[in-house]
mmCIF file of C-alpha atoms in Angstrom:
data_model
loop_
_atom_site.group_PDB
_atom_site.id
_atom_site.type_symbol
_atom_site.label_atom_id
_atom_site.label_comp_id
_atom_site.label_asym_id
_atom_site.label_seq_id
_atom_site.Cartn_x
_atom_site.Cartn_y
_atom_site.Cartn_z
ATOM 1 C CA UNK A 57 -169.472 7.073 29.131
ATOM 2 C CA UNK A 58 -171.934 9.740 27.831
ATOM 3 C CA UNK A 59 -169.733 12.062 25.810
ATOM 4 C CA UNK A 60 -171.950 14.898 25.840
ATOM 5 C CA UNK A 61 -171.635 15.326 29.464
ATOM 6 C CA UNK A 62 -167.410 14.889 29.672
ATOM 7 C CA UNK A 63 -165.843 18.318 30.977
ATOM 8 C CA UNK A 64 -162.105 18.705 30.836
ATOM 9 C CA UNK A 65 -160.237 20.922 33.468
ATOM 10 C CA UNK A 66 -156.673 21.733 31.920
ATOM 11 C CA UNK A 67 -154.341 22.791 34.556
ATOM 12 C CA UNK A 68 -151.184 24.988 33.185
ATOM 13 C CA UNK A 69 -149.233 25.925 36.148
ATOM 14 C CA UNK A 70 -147.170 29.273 34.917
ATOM 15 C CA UNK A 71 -143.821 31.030 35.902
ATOM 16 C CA UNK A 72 -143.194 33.841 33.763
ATOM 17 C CA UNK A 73 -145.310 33.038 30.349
ATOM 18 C CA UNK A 74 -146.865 36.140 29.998
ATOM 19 C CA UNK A 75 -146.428 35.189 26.317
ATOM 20 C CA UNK A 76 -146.412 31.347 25.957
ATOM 21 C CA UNK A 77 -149.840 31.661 28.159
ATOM 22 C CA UNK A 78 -152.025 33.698 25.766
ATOM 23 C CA UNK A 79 -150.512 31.759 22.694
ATOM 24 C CA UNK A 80 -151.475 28.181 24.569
ATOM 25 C CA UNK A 81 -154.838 29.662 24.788
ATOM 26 C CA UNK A 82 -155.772 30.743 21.439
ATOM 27 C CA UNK A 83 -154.311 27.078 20.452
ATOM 28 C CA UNK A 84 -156.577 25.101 23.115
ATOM 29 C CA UNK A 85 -159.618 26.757 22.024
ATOM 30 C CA UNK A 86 -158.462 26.296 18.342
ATOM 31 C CA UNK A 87 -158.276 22.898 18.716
ATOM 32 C CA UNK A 88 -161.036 22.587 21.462
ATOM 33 C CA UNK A 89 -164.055 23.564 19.067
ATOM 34 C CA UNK A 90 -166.681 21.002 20.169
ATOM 35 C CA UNK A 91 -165.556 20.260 24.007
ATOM 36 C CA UNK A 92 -166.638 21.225 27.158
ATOM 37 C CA UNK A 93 -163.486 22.203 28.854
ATOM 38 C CA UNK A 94 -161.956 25.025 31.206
ATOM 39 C CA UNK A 95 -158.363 26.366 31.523
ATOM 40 C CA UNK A 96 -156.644 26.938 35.048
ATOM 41 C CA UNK A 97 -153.849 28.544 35.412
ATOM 42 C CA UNK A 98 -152.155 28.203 38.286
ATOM 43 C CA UNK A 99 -149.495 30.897 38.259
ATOM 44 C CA UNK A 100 -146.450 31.635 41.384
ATOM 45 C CA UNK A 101 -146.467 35.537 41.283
ATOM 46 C CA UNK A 102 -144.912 35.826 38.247
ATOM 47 C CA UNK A 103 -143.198 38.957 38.320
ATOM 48 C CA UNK A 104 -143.761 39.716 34.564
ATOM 49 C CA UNK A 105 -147.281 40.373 34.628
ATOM 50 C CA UNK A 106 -148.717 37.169 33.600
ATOM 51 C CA UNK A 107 -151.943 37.181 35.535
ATOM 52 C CA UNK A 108 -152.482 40.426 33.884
ATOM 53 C CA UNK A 109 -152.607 38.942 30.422
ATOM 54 C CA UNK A 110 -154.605 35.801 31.746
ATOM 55 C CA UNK A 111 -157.034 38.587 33.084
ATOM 56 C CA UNK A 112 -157.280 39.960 28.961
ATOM 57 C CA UNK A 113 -157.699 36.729 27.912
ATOM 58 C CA UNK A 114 -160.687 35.614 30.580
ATOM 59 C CA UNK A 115 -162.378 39.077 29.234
ATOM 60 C CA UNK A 116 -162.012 37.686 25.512
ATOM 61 C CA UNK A 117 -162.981 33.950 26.162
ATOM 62 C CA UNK A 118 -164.984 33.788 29.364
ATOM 63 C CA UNK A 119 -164.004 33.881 33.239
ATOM 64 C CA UNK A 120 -165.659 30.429 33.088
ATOM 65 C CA UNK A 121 -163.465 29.403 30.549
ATOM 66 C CA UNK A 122 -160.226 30.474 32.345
ATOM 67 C CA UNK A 123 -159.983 30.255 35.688
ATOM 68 C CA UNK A 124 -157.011 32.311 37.462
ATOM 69 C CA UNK A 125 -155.895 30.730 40.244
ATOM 70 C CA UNK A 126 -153.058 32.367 41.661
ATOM 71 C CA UNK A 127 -150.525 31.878 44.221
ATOM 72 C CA UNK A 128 -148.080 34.347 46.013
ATOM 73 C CA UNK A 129 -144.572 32.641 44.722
ATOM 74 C CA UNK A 130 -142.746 29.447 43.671
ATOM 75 C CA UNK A 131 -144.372 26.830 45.498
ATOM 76 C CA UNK A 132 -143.709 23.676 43.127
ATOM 77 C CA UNK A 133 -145.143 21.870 40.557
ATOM 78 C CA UNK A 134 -146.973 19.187 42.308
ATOM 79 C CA UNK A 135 -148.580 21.555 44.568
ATOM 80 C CA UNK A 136 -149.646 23.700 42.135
ATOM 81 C CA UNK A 137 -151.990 20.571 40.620
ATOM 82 C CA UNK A 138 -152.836 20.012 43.939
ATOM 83 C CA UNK A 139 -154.286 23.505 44.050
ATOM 84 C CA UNK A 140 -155.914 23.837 40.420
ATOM 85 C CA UNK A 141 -157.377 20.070 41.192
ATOM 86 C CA UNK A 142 -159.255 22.050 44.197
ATOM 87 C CA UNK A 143 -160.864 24.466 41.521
ATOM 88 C CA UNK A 144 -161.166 21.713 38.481
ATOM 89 C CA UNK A 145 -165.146 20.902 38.114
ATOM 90 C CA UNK A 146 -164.364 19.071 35.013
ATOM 91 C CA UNK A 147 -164.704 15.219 35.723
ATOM 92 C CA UNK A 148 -161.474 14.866 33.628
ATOM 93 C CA UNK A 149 -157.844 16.875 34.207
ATOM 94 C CA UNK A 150 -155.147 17.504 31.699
ATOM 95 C CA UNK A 151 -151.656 18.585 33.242
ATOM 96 C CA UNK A 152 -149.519 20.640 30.035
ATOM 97 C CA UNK A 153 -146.726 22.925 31.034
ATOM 98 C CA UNK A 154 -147.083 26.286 30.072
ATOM 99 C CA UNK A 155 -144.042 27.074 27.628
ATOM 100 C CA UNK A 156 -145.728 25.552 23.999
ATOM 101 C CA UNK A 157 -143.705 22.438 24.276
ATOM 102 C CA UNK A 158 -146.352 20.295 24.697
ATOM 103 C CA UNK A 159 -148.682 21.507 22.041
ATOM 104 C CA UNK A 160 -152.745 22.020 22.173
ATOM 105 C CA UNK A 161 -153.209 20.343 18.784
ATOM 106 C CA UNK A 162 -152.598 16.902 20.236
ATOM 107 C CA UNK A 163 -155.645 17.534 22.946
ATOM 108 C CA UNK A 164 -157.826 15.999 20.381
ATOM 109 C CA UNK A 165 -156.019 12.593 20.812
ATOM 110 C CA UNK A 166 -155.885 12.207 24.271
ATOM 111 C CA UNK A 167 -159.188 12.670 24.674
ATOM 112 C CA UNK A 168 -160.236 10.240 21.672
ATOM 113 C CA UNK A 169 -158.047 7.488 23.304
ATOM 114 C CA UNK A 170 -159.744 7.875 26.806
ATOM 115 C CA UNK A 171 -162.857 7.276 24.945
ATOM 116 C CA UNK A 172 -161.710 4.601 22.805
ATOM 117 C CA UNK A 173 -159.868 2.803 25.737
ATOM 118 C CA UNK A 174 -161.919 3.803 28.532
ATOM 119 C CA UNK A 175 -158.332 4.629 30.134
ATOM 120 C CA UNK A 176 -158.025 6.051 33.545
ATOM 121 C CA UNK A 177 -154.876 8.229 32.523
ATOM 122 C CA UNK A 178 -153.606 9.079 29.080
ATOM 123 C CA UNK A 179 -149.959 9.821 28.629
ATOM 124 C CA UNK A 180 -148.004 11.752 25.602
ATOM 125 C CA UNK A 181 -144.737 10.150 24.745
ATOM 126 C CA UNK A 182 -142.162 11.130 22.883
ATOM 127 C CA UNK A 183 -140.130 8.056 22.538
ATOM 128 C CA UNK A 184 -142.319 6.635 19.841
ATOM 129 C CA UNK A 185 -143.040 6.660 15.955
ATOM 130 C CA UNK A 186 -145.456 9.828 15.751
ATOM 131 C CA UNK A 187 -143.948 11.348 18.179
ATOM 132 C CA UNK A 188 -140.934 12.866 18.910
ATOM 133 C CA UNK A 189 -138.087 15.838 19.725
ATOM 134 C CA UNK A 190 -137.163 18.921 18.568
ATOM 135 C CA UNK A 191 -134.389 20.891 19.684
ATOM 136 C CA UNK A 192 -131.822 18.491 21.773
ATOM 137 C CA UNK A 193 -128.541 17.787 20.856
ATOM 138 C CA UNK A 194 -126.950 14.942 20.601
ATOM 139 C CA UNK A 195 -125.778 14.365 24.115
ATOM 140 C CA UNK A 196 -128.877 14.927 25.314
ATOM 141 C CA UNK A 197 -131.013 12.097 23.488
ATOM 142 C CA UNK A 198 -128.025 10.339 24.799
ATOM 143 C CA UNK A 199 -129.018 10.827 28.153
ATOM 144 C CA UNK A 200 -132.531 10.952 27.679
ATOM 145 C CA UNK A 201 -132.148 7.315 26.140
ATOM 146 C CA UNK A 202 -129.546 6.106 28.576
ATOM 147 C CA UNK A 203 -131.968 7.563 31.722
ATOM 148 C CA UNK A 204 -134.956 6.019 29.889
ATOM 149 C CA UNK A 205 -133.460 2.365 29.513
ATOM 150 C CA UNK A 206 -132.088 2.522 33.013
ATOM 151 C CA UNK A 207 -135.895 3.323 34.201
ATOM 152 C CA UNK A 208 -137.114 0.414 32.043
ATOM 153 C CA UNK A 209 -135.135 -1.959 33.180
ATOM 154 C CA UNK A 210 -135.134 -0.985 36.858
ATOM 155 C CA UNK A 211 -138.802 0.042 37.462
ATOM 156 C CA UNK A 212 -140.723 -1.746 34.353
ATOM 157 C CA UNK A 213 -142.927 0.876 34.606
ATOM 158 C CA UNK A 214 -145.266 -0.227 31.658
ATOM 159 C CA UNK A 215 -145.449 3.422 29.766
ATOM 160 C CA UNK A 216 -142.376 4.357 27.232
ATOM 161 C CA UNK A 217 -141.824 7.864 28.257
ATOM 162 C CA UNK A 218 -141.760 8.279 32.541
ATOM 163 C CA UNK A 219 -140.811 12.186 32.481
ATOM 164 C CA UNK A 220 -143.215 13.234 30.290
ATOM 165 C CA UNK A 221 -145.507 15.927 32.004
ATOM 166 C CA UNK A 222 -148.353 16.088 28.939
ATOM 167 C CA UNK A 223 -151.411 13.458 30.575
ATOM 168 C CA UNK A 224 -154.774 13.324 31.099
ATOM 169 C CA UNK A 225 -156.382 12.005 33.962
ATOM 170 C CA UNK A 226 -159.516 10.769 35.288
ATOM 171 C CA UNK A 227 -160.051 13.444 38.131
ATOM 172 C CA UNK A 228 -160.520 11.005 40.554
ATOM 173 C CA UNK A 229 -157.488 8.977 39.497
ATOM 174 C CA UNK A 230 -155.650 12.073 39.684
ATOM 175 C CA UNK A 231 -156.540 12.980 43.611
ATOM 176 C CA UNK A 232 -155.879 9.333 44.085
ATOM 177 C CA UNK A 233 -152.157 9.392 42.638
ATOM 178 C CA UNK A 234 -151.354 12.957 43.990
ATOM 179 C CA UNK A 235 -152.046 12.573 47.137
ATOM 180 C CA UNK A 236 -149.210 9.555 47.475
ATOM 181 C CA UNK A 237 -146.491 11.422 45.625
ATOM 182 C CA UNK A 238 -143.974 13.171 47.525
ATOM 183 C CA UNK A 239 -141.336 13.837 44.903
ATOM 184 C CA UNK A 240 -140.009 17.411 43.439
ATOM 185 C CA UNK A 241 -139.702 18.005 39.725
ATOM 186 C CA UNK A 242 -139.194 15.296 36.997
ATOM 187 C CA UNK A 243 -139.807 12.868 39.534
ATOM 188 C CA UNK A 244 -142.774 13.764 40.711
ATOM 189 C CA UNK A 245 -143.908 13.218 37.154
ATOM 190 C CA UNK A 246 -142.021 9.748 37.216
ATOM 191 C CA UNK A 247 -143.722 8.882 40.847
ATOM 192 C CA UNK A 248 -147.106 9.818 39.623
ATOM 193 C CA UNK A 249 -146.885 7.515 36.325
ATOM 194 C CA UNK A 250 -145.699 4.513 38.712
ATOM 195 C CA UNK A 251 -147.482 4.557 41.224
ATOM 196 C CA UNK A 252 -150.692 4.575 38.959
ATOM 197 C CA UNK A 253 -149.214 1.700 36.840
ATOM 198 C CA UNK A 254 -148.715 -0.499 41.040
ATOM 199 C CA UNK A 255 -152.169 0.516 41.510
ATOM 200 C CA UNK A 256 -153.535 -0.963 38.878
ATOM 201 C CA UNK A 257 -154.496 2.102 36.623
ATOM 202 C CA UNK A 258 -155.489 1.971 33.041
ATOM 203 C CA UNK A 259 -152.756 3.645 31.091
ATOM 204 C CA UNK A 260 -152.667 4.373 27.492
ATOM 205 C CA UNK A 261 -150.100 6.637 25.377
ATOM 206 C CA UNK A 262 -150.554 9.011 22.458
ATOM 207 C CA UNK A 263 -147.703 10.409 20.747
ATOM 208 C CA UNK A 264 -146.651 13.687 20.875
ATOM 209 C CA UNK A 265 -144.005 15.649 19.310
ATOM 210 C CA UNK A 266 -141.856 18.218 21.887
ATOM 211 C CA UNK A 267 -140.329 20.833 21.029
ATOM 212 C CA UNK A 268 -137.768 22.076 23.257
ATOM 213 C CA UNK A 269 -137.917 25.731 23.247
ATOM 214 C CA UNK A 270 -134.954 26.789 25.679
ATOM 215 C CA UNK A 271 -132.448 25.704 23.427
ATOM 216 C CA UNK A 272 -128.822 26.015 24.612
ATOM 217 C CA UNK A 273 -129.995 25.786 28.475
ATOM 218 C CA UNK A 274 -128.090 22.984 29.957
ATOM 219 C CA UNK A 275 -130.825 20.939 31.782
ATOM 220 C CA UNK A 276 -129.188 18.108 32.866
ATOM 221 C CA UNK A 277 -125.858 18.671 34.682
ATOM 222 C CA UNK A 278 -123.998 16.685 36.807
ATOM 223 C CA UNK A 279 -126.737 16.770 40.091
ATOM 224 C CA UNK A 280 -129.455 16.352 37.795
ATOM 225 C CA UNK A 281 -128.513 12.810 37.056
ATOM 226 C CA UNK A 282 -127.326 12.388 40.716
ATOM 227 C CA UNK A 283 -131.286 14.029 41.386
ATOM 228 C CA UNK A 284 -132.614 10.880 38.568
ATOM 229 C CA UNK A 285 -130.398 8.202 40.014
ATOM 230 C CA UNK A 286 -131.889 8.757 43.624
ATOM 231 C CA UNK A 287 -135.156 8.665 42.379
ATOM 232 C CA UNK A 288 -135.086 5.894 40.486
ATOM 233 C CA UNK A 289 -134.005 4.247 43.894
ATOM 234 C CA UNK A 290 -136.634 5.744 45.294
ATOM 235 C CA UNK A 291 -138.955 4.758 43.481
ATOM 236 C CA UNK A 292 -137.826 1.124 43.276
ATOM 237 C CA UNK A 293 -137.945 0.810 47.141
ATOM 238 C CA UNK A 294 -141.473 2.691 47.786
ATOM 239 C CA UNK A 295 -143.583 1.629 44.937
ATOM 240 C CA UNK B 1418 -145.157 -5.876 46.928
ATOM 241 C CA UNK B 1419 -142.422 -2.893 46.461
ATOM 242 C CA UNK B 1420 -140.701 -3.185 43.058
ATOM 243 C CA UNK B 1421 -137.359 -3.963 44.928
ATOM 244 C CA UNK B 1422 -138.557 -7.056 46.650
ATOM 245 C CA UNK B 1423 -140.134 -8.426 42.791
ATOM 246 C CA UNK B 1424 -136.526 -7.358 41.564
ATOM 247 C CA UNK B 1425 -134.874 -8.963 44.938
ATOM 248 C CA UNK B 1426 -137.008 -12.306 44.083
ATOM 249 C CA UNK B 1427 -136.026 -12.629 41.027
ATOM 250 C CA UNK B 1428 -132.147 -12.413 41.622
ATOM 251 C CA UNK B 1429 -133.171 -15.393 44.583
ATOM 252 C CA UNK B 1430 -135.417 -17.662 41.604
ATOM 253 C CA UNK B 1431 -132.023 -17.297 39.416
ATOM 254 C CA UNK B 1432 -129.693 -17.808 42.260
ATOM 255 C CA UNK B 1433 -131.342 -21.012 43.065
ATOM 256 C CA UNK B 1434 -130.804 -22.485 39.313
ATOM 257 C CA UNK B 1435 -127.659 -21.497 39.004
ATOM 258 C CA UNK B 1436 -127.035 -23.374 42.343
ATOM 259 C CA UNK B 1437 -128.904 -25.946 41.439
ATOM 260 C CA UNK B 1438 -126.622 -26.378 38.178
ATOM 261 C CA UNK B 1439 -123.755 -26.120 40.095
ATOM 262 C CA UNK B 1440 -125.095 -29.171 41.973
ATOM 263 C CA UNK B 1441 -126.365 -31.205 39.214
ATOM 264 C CA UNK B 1442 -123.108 -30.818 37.422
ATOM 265 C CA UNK B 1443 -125.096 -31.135 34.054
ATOM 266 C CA UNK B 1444 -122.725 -27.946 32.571
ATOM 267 C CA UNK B 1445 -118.654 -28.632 33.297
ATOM 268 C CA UNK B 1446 -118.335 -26.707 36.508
ATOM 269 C CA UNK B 1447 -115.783 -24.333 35.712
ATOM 270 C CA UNK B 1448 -118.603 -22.924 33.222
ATOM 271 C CA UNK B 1449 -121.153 -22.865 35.870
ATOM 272 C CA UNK B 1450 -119.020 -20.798 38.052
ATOM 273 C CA UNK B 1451 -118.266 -17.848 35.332
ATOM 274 C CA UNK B 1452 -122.242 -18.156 34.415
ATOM 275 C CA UNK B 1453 -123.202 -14.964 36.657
ATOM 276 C CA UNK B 1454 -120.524 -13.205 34.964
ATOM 277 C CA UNK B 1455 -121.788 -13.978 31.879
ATOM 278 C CA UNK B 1456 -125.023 -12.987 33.161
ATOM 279 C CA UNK B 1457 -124.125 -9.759 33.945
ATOM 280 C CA UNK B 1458 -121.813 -8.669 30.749
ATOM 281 C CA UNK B 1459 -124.552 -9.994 28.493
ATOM 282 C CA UNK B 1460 -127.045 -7.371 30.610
ATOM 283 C CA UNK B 1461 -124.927 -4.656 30.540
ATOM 284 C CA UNK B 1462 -124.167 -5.486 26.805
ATOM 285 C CA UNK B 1463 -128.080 -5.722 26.140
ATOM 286 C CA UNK B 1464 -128.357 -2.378 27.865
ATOM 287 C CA UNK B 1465 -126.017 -0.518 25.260
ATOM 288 C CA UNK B 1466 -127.466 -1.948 22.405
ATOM 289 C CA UNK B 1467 -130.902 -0.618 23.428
ATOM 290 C CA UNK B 1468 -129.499 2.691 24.107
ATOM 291 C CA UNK B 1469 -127.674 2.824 20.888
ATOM 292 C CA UNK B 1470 -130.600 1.396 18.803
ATOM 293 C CA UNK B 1471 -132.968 3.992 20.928
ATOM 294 C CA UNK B 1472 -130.052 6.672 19.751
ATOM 295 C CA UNK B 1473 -130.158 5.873 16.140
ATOM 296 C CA UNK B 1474 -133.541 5.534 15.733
ATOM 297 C CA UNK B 1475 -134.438 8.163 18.257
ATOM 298 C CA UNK B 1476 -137.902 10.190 16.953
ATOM 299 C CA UNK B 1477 -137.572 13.757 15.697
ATOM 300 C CA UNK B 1478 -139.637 16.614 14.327
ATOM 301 C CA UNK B 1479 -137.960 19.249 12.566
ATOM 302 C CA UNK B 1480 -141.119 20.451 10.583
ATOM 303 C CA UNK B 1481 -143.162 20.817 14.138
ATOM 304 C CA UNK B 1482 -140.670 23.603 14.846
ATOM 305 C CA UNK B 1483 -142.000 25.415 11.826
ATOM 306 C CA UNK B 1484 -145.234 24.971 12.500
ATOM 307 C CA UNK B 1485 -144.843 25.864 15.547
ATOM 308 C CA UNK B 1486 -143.755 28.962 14.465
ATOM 309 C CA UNK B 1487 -146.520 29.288 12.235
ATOM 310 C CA UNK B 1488 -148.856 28.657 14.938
ATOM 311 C CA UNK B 1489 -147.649 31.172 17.344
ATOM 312 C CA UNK B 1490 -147.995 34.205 14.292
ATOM 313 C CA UNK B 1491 -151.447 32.758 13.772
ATOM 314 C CA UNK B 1492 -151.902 33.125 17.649
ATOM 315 C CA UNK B 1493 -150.307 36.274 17.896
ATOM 316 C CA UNK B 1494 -152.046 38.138 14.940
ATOM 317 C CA UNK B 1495 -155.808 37.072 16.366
ATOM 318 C CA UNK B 1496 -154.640 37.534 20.027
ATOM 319 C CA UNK B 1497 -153.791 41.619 18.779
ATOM 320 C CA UNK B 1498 -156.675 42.433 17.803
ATOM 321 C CA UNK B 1499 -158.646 41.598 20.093
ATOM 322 C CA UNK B 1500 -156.823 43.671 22.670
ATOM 323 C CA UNK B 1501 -154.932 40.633 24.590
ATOM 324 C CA UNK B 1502 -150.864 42.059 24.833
ATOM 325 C CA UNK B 1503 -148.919 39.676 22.941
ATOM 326 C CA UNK B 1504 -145.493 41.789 22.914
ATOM 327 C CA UNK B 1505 -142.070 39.892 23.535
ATOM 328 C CA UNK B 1506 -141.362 38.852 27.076
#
């Protein structure tokens, strides 16, 4: 593939990161020097005044660098790719949630592995050596690991890490996958990743390192793993 | 083919042997009978030790914290001055 003419459209769909938004964007184009790329941000109404700071940061960088693509509340996270895939003209997409827990500086390798590989979706995990957590307690790597081995041996999905939400895709792979996946939340992110590996989908891995920033907030209760086990059924009987 | 029916295939393939052996009589037969047992307690057992080695050996990054930190005053001192609002949300 002719490198010169790759573009990368990096969707960050936003709730309240007036903050975490600008700070992502300084960091992408740090890391970003030599690459054609664009940054959507697909943001619910955030009452904080988030698209206000996006609009201070397309006047610094470029309103062709940073596309605001807004919509008028919480509609969802799969959705909201749905809707910055409509305004990507990159002929690659990179997915990153918006709260510095998946870090810019790791852009670099995702898209050196797509080039290596010729991949049709790179994924970050955290589950492997170079990558890694930050921030969980005990009980929670116990889940994580517990959830993750459950997965494995269920769904043999054929990537390490199924709820990770920090990929790049091959914008047509993308539309493909999306437009099958009905799930909410973590799952969605667990339905995309399997149904790409059924259809046959190139998939490589990078490591990444995550670091959790809402430290104390009790994530996974009692309905969250009721919410995983479902979806692991789910996912066994559909895909 | 859905994932269940590969999984539901499988569980027939091993069914099948361990009928077969039950046939054949090749094992004692009381053995063959707790074999599914066995089966199942050495999964489950297989299952915690790949949780617990996944535990142990689990991946952290301490130092990425810091630089995080680092990163975000780097981001936050550019971002000033040139006019982007970077105060606490």
């Amino acid at each position: 593939m002719d490198v010169a003419k790759n573009k990368y459209s990096i969707i960050v769909p936003t709730y309240n990161e007036r903050l975490n938004i600008a700070l992502i964007v300084y960091l992408i184009f740090k890391h970003l020097r030599d690459v054609d790329f664009e940054i959507i941000v697909v943001d619910d109404g955030s009452p904080d005044g988030t698209q206000e700071v996006v609009k201070q940061l397309q006047n610094l960088y470029g309103e062709d660098r940073i596309l605001l693509r807004p919509r008028a509340k919480k509609l969802g996270l799969g959705t909201a790719y749905i809707h910055g895939l409509k305004h990507a003209s990159g002929n690659f997409v990179v997915i990153m949630d918006a709260d510095l827990s998946h870090h810019p500086k790791y852009l670099p390798n995702f898209i050196k592995k797509q080039l290596e590989t010729g991949a049709s979706i790179v994924t970050g995990t955290r589950y492997v050596t170079g990558g890694g957590v930050h921030g969980w307690n005990l009980m929670r790597k116990l889940t994580s690991r517990g959830a993750n081995v459950l997965a494995q041996t269920l769904l043999w999905p054929g990537v390490s890490d199924l709820t990770g939400s920090f990929r790049l895709y091959k914008k047509s792979v993308l539309e493909d996958v999306i437009s099958c996946c009905v799930s909410k939340g973590y799952v969605f992110q667990m339905e995309m990743i399997v149904r790409a590996s059924r259809k046959g989908y190139h998939i490589e891995e990078v490591p990444i390192t995550f670091v959790d920033r809402v430290f104390g907030s009790s994530k996974l209760g009692g309905s969250e793993i009721v919410e995983y086990l479902k979806g692991l059924v789910y996912l066994m009987i559909t895909t | 083919m859905k994932h269940v029916l590969k999984l539901f295939s499988l569980l027939v393939v091993i069914s099948a042997l361990w009928i077969g052996l039950l046939q054949a009589s090749i094992i004692p037969r009381t053995h063959t009978w707790l074999l599914p047992i066995y089966f199942i307690v050495s999964l489950g057992c297989y299952g915690l030790l790949m949780v617990g080695v996944g535990l142990m050996r689990f991946p952290t990054c301490p130092q990425e914290a810091l630089l995080l930190q680092k990163d975000i005053a780097e981001a936050k001192d550019f971002l000033k001055k040139k006019g982007v609002d970077v105060g606490s949300d």
